[in-house]
PDB file of C-alpha atoms in Angstrom:
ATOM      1  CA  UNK A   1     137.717 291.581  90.068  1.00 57.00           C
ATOM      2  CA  UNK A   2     138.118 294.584  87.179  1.00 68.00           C
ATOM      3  CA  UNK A   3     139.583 292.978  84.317  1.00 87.00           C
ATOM      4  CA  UNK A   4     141.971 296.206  84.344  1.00 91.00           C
ATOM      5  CA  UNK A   5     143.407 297.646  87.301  1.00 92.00           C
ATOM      6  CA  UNK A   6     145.425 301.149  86.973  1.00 93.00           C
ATOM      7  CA  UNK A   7     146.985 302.775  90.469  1.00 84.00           C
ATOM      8  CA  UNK A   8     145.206 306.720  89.852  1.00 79.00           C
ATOM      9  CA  UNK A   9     148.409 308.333  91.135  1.00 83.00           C
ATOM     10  CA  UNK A  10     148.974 311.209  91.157  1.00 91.00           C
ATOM     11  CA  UNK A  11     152.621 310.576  90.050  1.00 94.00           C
ATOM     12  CA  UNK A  12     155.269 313.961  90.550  1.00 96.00           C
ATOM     13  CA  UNK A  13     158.887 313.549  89.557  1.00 96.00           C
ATOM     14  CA  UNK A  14     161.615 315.284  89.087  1.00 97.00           C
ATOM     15  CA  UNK A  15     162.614 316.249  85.106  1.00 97.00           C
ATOM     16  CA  UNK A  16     164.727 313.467  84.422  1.00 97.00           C
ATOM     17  CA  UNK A  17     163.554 310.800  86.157  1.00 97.00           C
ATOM     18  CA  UNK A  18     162.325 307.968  85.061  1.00 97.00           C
ATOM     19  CA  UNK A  19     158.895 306.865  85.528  1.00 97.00           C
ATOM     20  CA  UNK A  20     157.578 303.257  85.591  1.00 96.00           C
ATOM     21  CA  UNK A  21     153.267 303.131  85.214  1.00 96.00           C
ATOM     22  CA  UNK A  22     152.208 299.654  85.379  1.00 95.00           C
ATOM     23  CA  UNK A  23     148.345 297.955  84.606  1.00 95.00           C
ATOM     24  CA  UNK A  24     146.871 294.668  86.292  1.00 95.00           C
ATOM     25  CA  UNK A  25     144.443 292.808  83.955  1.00 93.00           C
ATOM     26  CA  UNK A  26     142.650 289.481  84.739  1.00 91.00           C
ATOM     27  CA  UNK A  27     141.876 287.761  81.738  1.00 87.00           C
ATOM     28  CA  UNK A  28     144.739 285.519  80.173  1.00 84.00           C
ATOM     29  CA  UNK A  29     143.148 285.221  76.899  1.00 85.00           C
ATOM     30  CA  UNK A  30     143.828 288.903  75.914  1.00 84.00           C
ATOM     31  CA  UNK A  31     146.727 289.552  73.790  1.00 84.00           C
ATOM     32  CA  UNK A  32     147.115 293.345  72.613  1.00 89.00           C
ATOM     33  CA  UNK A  33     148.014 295.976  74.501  1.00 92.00           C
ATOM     34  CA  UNK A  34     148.116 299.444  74.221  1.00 93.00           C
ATOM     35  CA  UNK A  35     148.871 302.970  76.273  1.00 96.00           C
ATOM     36  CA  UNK A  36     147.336 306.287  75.379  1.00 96.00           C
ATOM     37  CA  UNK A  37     148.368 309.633  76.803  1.00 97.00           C
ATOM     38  CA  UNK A  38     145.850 312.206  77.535  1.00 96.00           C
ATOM     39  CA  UNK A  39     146.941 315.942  78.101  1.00 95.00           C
ATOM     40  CA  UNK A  40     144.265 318.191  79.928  1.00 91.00           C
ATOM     41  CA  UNK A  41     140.793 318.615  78.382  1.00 87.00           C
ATOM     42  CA  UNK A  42     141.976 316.797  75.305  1.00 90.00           C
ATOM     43  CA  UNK A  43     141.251 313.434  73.740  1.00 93.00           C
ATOM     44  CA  UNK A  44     143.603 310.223  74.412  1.00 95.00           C
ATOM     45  CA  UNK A  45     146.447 309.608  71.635  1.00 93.00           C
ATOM     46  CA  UNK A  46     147.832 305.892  71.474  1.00 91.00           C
ATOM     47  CA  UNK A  47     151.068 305.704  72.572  1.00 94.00           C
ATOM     48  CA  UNK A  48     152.731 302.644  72.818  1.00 91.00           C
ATOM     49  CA  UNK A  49     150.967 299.502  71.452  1.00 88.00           C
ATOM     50  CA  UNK A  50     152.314 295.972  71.763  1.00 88.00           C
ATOM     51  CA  UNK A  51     150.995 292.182  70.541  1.00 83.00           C
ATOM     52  CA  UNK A  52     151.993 289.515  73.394  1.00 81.00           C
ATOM     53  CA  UNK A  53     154.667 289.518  75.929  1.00 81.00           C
ATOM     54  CA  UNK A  54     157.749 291.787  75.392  1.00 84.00           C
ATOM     55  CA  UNK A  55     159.410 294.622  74.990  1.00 90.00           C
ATOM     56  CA  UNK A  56     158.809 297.463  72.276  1.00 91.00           C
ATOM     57  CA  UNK A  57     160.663 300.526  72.449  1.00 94.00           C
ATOM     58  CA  UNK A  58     159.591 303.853  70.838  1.00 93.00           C
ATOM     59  CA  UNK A  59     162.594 306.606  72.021  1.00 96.00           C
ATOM     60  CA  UNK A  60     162.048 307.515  75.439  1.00 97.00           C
ATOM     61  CA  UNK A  61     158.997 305.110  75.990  1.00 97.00           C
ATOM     62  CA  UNK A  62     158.874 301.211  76.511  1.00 96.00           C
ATOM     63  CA  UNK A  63     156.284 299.294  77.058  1.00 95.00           C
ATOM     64  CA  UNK A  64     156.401 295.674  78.596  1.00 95.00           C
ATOM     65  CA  UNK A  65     154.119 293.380  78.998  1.00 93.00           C
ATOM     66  CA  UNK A  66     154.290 289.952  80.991  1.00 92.00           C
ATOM     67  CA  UNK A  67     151.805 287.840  80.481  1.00 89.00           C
ATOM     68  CA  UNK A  68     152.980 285.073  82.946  1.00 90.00           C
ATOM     69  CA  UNK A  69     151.580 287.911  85.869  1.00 91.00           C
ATOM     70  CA  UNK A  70     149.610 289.553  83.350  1.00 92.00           C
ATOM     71  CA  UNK A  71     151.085 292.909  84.216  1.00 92.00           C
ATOM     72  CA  UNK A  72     152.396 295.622  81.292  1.00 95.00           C
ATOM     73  CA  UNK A  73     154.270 298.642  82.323  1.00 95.00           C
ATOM     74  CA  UNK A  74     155.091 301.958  80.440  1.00 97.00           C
ATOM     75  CA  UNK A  75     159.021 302.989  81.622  1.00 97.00           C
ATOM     76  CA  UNK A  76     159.474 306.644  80.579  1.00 97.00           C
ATOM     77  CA  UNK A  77     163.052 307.692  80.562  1.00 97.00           C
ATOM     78  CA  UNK A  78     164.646 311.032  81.123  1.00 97.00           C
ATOM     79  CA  UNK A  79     160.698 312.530  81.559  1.00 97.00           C
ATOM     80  CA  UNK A  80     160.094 315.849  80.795  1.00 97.00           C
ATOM     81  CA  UNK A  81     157.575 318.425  81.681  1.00 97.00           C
ATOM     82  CA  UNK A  82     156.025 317.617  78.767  1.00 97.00           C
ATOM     83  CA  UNK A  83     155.253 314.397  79.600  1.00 97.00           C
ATOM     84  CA  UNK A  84     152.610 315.623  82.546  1.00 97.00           C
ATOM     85  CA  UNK A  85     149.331 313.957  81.480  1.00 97.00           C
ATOM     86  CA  UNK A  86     146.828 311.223  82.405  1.00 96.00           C
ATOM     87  CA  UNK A  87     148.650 307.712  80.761  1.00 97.00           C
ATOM     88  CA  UNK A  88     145.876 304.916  80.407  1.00 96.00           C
ATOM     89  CA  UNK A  89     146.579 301.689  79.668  1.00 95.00           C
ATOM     90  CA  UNK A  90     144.225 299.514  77.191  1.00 93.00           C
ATOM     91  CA  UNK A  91     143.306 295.972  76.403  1.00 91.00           C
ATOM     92  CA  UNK A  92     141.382 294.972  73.019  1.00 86.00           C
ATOM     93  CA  UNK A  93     138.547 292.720  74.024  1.00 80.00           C
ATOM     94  CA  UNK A  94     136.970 292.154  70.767  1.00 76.00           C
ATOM     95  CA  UNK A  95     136.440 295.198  68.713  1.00 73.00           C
ATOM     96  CA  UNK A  96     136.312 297.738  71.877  1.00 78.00           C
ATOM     97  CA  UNK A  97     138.678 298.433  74.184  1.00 86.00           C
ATOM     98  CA  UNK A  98     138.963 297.945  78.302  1.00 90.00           C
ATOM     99  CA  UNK A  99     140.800 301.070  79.238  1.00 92.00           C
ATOM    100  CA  UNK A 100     142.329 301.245  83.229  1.00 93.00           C
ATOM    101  CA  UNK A 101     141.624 304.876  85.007  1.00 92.00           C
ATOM    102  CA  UNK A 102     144.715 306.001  84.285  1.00 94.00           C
ATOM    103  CA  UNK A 103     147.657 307.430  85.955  1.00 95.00           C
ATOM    104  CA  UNK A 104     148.232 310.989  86.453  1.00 94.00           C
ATOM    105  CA  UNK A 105     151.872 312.266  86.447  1.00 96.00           C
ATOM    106  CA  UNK A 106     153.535 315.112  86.787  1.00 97.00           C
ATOM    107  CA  UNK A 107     157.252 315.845  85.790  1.00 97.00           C
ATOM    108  CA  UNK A 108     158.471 319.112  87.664  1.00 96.00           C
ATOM    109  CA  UNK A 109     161.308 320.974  86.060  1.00 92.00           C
TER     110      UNK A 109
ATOM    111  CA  UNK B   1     146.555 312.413  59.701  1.00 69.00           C
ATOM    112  CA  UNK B   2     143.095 310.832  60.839  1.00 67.00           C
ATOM    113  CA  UNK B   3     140.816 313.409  62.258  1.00 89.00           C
ATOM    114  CA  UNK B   4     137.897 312.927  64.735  1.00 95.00           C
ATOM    115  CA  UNK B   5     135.942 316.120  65.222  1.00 95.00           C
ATOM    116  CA  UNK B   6     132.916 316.370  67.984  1.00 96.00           C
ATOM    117  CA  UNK B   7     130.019 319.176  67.164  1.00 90.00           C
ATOM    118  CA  UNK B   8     130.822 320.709  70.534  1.00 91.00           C
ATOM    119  CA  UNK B   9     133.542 321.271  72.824  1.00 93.00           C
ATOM    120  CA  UNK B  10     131.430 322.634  75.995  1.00 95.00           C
ATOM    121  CA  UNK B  11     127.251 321.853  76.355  1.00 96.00           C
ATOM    122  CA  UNK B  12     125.064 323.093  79.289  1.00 97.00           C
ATOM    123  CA  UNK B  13     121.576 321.638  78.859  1.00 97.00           C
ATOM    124  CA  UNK B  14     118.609 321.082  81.410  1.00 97.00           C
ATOM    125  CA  UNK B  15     116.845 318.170  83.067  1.00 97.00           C
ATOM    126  CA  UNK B  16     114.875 316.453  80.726  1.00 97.00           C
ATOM    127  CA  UNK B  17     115.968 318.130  77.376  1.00 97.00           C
ATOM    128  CA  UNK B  18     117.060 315.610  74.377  1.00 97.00           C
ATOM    129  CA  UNK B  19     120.459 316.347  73.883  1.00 97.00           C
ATOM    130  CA  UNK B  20     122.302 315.262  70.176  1.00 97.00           C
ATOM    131  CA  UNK B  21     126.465 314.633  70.442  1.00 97.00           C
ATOM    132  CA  UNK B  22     127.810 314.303  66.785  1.00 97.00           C
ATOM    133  CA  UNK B  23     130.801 312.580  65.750  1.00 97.00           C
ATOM    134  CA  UNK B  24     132.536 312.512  62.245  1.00 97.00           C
ATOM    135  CA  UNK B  25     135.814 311.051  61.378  1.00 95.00           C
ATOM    136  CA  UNK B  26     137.353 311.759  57.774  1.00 93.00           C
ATOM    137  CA  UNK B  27     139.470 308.315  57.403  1.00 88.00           C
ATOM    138  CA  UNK B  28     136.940 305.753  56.317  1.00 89.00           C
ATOM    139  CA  UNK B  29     136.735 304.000  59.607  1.00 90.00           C
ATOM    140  CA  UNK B  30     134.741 301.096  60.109  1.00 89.00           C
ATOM    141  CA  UNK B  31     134.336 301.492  63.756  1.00 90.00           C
ATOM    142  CA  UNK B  32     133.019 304.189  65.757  1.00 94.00           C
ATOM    143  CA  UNK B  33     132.864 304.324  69.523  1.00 95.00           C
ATOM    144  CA  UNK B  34     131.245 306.461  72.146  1.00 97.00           C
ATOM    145  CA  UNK B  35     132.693 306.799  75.931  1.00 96.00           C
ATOM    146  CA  UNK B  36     132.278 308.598  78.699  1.00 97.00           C
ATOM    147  CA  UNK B  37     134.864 309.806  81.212  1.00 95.00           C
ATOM    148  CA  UNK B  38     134.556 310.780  84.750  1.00 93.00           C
ATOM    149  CA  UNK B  39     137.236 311.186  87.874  1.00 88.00           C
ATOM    150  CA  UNK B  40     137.612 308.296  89.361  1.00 85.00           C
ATOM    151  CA  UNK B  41     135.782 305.849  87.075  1.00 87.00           C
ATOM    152  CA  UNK B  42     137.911 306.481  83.929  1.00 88.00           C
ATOM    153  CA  UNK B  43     136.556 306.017  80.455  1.00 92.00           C
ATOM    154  CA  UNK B  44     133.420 303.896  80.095  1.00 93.00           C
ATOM    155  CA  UNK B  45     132.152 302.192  76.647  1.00 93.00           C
ATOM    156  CA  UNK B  46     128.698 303.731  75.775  1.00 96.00           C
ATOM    157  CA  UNK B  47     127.640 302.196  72.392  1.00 96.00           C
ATOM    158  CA  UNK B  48     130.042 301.746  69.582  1.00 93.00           C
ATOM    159  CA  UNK B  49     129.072 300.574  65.801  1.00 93.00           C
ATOM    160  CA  UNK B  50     131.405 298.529  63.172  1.00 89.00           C
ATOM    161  CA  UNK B  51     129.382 299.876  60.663  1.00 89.00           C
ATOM    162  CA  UNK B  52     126.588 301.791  58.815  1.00 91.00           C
ATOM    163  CA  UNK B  53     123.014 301.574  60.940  1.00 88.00           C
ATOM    164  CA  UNK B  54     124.443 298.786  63.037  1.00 91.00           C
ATOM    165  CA  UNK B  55     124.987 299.238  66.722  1.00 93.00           C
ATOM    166  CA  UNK B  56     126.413 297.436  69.675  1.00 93.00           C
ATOM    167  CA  UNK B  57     125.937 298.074  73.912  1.00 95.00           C
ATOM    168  CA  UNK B  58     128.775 298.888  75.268  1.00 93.00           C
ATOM    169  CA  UNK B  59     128.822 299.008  79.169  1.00 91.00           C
ATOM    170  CA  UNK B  60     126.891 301.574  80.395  1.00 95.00           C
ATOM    171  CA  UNK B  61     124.031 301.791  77.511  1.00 96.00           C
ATOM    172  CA  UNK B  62     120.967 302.949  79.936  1.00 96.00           C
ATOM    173  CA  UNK B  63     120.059 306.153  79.226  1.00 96.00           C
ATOM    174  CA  UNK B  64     121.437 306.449  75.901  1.00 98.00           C
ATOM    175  CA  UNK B  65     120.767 305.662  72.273  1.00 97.00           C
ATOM    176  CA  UNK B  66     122.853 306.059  69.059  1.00 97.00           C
ATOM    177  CA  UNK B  67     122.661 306.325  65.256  1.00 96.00           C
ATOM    178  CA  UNK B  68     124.841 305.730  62.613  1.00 96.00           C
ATOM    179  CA  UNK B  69     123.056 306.477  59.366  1.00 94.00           C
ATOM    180  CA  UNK B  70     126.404 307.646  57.242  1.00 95.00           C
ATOM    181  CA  UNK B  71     129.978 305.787  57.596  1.00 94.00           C
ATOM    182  CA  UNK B  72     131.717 308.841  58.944  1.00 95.00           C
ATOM    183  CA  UNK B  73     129.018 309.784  61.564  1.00 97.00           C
ATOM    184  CA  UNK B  74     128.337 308.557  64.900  1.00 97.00           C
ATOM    185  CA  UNK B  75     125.974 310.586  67.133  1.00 97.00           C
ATOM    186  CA  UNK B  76     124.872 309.980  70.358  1.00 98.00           C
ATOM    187  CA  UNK B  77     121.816 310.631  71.996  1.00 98.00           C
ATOM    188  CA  UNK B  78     120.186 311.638  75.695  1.00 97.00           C
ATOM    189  CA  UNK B  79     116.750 311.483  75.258  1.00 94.00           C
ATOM    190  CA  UNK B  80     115.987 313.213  78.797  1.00 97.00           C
ATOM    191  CA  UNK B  81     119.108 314.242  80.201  1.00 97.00           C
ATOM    192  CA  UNK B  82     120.115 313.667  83.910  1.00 97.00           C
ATOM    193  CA  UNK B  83     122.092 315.444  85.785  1.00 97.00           C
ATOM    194  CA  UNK B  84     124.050 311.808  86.523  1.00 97.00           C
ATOM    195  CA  UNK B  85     124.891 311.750  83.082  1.00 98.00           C
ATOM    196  CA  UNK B  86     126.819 315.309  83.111  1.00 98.00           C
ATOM    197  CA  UNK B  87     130.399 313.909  82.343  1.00 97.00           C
ATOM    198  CA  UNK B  88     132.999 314.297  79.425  1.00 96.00           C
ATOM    199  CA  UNK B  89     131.949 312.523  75.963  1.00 98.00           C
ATOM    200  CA  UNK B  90     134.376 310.896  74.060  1.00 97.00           C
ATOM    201  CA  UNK B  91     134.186 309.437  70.257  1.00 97.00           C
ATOM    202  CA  UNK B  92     136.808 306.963  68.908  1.00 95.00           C
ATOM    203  CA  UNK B  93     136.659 305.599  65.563  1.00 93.00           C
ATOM    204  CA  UNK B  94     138.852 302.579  64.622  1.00 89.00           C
ATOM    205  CA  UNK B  95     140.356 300.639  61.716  1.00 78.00           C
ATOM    206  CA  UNK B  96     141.910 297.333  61.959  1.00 69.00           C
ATOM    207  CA  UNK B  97     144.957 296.422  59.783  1.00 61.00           C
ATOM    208  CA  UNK B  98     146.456 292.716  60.866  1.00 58.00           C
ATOM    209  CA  UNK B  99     146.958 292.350  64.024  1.00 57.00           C
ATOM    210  CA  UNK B 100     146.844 296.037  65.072  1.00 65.00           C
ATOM    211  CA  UNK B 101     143.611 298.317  66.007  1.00 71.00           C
ATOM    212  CA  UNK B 102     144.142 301.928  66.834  1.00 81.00           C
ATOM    213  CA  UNK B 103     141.302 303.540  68.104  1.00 87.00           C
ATOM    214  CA  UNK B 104     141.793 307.680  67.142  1.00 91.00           C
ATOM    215  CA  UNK B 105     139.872 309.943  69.840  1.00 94.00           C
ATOM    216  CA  UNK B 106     138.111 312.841  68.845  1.00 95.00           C
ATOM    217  CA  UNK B 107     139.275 316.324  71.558  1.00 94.00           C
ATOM    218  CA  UNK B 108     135.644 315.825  73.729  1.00 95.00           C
ATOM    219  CA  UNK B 109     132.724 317.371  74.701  1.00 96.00           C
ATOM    220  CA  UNK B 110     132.423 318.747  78.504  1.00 96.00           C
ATOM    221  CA  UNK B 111     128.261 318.327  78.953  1.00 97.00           C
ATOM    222  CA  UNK B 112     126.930 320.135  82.101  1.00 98.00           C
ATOM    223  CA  UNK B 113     123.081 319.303  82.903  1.00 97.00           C
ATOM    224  CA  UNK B 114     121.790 321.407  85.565  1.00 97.00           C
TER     225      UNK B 114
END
């Protein structure tokens, strides 16, 4: 089993939808999370980054984790065309990070 | 605002050539990482170093070496590229304050070996 699983998409909403990307890990013991966007032929930028189970919410974005299922999800309200990019999430394991494959979505106006 | 800046944005090299990817960041990072990221496999840890002249395997090391003589430079090398190893490079670097590590990704470099 990968110790991060990410569903590849592609994604395509509507502008103003919202948008719910979610990441499987497998190891228990891991307890910061993060989400990077990556726009086309650029580098990834963090996004969202959380410590344990929760909620954090950062205008539009929230990102959850549950670490009873270990699942964490990244809920984008009222997306925008600007929000069409690759979203990967990431788990620090150690001093490097375990990045899914990301998701790619596309928000249609 | 931390920058991470990669010597080239697009490379086209042939079989068997040594090929040099340099990576400098400008905020005093401890950590430096190199990836690589191809459809369908996403982004795969290469080497990374926590600091000067020391180096750590990532997950896919074969083929590759690094060197990390300075603080703010990271470079990777192909000593006889393959054309399995034409992907996009990316470098990180890293600090970590308390609890929270954000890794800052330079914009990439395409390689093509034909």
């Amino acid at each position: 089993q990968k110790e991060v699983e990410q569903d590849p998409g592609p994604l395509s909403v509507p502008e103003g939808a919202i948008v719910s990307l979610n990441c499987t890990y497998s190891n228990s013991a891991f307890q910061y999370f993060m989400w990077y966007r990556q726009y086309s032929r650029k580098g990834p930028e963090l996004l969202m980054y959380t410590y344990s189970s929760g909620n954090k919410e950062d205008g539009r974005f929230t990102a959850q984790v549950d670490k009873s299922s270990k699942y964490i999800s990244l809920f984008i309200r009222d997306s925008q065309p600007s929000d069409s990019a690759t979203y990967l999430c990431a788990i620090k394991a150690g001093t490097a990070l375990i990045f899914g494959k990301g998701t790619t979505l596309s928000v249609s106006s | 605002d931390v920058k991470v800046t990669q010597s080239s944005r697009y490379l086209v090299k042939r079989t068997g050539e040594k090929v040099f990817l340099e990576c400098v960041q400008d905020m005093d990072h401890e950590n430096m990482f190199w990836y690589r990221q191809d459809p369908g496999l996403g982004l795969r840890l290469i080497y990374f170093s926590y600091d000067v002249k020391m180096k750590e395997k990532g997950d896919i090391p074969e083929g590759y070496s690094v060197s990390r003589e300075k603080k703010e430079r990271f470079s990777l090398i192909l000593e006889s590229a393959s054309t399995n190893q034409t992907s996009m490079y990316l470098c990180a670097s890293s600090l970590f304050q308390g609890t929270q590590e954000t890794q800052y990704f330079g914009p990439g470099t395409r390689l093509l070996v034909l």
